[in-house]
PDB file of C-alpha atoms in Angstrom:
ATOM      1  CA  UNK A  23     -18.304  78.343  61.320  1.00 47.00           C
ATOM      2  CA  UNK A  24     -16.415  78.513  57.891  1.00 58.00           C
ATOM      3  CA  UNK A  25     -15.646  74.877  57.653  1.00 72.00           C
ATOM      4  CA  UNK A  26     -19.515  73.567  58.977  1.00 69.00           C
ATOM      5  CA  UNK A  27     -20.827  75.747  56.106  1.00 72.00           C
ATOM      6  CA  UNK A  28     -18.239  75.052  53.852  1.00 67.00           C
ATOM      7  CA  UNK A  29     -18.780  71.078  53.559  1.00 67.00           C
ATOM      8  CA  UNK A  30     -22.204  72.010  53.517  1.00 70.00           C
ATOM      9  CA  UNK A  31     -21.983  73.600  50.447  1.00 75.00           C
ATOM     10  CA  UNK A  32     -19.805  70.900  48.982  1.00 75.00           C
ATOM     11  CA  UNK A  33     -21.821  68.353  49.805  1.00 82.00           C
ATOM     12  CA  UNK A  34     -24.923  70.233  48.508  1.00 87.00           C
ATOM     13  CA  UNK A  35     -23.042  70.739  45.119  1.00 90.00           C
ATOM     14  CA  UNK A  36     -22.198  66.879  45.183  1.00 91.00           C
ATOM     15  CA  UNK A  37     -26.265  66.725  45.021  1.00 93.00           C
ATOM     16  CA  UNK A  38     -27.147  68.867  42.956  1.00 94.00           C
ATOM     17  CA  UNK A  39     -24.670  67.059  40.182  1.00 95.00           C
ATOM     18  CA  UNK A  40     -25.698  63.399  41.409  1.00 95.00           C
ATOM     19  CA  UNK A  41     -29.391  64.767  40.967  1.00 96.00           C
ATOM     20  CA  UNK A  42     -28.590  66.286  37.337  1.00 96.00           C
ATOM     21  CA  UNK A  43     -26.389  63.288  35.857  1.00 97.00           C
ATOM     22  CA  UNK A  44     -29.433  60.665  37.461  1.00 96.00           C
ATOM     23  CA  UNK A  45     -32.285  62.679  35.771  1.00 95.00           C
ATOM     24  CA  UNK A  46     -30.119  63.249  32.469  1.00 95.00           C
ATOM     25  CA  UNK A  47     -29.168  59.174  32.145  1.00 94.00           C
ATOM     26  CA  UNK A  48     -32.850  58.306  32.536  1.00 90.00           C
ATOM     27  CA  UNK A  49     -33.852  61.093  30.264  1.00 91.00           C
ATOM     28  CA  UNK A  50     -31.742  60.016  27.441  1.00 90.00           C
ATOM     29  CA  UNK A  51     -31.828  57.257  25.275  1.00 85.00           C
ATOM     30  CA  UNK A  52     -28.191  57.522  24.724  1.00 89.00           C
ATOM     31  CA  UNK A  53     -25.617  57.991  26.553  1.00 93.00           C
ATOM     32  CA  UNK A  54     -21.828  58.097  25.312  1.00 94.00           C
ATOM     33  CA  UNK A  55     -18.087  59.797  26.110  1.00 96.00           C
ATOM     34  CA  UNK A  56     -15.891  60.913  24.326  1.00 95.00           C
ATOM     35  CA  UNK A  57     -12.200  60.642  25.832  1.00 93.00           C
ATOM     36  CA  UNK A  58     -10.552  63.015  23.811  1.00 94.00           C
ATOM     37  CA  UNK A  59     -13.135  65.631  24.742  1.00 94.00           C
ATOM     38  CA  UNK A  60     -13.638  64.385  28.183  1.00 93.00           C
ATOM     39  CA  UNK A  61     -16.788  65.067  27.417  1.00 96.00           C
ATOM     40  CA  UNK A  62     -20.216  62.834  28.455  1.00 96.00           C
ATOM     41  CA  UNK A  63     -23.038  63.299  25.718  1.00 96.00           C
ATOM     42  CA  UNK A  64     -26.958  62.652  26.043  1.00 95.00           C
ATOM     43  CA  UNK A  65     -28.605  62.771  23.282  1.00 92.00           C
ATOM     44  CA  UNK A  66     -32.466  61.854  22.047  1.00 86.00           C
ATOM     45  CA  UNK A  67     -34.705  62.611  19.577  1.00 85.00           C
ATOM     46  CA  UNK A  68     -35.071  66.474  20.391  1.00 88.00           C
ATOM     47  CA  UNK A  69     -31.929  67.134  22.152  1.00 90.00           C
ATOM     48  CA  UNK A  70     -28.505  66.965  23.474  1.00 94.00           C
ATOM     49  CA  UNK A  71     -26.878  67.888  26.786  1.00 96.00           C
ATOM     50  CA  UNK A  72     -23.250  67.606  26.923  1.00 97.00           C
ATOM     51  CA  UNK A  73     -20.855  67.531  30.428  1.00 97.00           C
ATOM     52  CA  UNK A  74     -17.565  68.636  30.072  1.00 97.00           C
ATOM     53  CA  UNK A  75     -15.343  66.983  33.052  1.00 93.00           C
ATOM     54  CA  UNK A  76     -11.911  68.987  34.069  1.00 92.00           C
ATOM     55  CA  UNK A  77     -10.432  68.119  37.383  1.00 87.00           C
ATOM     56  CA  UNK A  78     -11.660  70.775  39.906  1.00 91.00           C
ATOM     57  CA  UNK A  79     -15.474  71.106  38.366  1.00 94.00           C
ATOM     58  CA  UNK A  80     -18.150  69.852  35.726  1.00 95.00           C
ATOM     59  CA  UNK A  81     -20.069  72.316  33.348  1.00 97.00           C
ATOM     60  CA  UNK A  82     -22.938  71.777  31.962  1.00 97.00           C
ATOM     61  CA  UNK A  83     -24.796  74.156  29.718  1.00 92.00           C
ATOM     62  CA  UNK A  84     -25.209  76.951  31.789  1.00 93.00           C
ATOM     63  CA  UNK A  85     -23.990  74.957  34.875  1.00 94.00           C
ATOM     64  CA  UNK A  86     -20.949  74.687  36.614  1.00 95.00           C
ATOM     65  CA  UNK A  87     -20.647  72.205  39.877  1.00 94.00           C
ATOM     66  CA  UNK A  88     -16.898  72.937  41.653  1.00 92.00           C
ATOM     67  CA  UNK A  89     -15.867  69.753  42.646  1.00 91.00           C
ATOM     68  CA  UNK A  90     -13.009  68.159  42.509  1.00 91.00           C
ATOM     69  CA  UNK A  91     -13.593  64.879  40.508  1.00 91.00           C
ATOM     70  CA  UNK A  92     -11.584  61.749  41.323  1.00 88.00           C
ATOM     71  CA  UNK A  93     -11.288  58.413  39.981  1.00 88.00           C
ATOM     72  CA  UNK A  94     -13.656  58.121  36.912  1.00 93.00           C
ATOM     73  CA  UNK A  95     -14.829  54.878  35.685  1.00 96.00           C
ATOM     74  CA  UNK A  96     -17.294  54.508  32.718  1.00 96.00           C
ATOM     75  CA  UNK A  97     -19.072  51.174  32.071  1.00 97.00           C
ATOM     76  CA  UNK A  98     -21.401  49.731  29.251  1.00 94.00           C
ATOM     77  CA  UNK A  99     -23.414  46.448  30.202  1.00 92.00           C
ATOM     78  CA  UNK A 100     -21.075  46.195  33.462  1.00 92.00           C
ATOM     79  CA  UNK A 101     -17.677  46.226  31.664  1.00 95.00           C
ATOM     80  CA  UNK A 102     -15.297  49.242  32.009  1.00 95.00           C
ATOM     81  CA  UNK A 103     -14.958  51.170  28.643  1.00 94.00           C
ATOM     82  CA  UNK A 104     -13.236  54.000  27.951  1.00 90.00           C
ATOM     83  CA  UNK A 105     -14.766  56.199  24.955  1.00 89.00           C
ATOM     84  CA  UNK A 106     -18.183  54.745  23.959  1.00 91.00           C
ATOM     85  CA  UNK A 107     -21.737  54.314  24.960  1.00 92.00           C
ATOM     86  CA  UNK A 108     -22.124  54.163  28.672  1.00 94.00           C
ATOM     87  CA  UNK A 109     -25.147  52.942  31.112  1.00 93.00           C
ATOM     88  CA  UNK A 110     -23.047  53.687  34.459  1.00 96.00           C
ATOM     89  CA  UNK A 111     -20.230  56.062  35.689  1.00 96.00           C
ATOM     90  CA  UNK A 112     -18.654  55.972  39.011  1.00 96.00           C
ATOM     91  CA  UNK A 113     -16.235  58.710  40.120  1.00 95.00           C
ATOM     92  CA  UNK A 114     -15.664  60.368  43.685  1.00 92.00           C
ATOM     93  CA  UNK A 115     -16.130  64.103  44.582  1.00 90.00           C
ATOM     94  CA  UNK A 116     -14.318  66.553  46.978  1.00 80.00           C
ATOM     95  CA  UNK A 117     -10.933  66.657  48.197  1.00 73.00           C
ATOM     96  CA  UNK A 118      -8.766  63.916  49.815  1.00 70.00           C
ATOM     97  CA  UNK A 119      -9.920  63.604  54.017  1.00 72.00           C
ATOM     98  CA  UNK A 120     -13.496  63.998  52.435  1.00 77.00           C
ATOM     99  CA  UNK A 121     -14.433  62.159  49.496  1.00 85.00           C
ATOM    100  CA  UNK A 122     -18.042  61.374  48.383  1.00 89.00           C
ATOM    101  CA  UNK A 123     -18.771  58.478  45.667  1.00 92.00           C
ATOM    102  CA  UNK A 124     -21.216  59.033  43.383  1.00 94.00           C
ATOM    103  CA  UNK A 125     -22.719  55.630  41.181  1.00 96.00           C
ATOM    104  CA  UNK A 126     -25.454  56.897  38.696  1.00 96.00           C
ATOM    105  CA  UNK A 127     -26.800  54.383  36.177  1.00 95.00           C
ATOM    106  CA  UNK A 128     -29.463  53.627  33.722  1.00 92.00           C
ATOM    107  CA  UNK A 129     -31.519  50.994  32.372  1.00 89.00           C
ATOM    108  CA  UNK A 130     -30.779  50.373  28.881  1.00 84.00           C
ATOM    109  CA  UNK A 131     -33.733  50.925  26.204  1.00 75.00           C
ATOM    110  CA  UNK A 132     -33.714  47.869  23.481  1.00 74.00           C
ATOM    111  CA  UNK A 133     -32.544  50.682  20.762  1.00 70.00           C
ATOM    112  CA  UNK A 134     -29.170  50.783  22.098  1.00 71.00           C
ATOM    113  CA  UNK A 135     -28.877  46.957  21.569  1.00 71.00           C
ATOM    114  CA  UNK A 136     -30.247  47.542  18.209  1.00 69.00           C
ATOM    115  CA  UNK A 137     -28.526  50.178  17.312  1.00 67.00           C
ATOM    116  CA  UNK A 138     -25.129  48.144  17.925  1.00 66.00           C
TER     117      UNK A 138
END
């Protein structure tokens, strides 16, 4: 019974991040990371929320989702980037024989083409 429940709690951590990063990139107006941080920022008007990646979980404010996160791609306007604004991220979750991807994206507002 130990392994049923724990995927089952692995995969409901997967969701509850997928659900938090999907609301937070349609929240936002902006979205950037930082490399050197390995940080991802949101950011509007009357706020900021800030994920903090490391390789076996994600925090986020108060928040911390134990996954392990594998390959990490960030893209701006459907080019791979690697420390800027961002409008998608792709990355997988869990450990090797069990891998969920996770594809969360946003539809860019016209202030971050003016704002260029």
């Amino acid at each position: 019974m130990h392994g049923i429940s724990g995927i089952y709690e692995k995969n409901t951590e997967a969701n509850l991040l997928r659900q938090s990063l999907w609301v937070d990139f349609n929240r936002h107006d902006g979205v950037w990371y930082d490399a050197q941080r390995d940080e991802l920022v949101f950011a509007h008007e009357m706020k900021r929320t800030i994920y903090q990646w490391h390789e076996n979980f994600v925090v986020k404010k108060r928040d911390t989702f134990f996954l392990k996160i594998y390959e990490t791609q960030y893209y701006f306007n459907g080019l791979p980037i690697q420390s800027s604004e961002v409008d998608a991220l792709d990355f997988s979750v869990g450990n090797e024989g069990n891998k969920q991807r996770i594809v969360v994206y946003k539809t860019n507002a016209a202030t971050t083409y003016l704002n260029q």
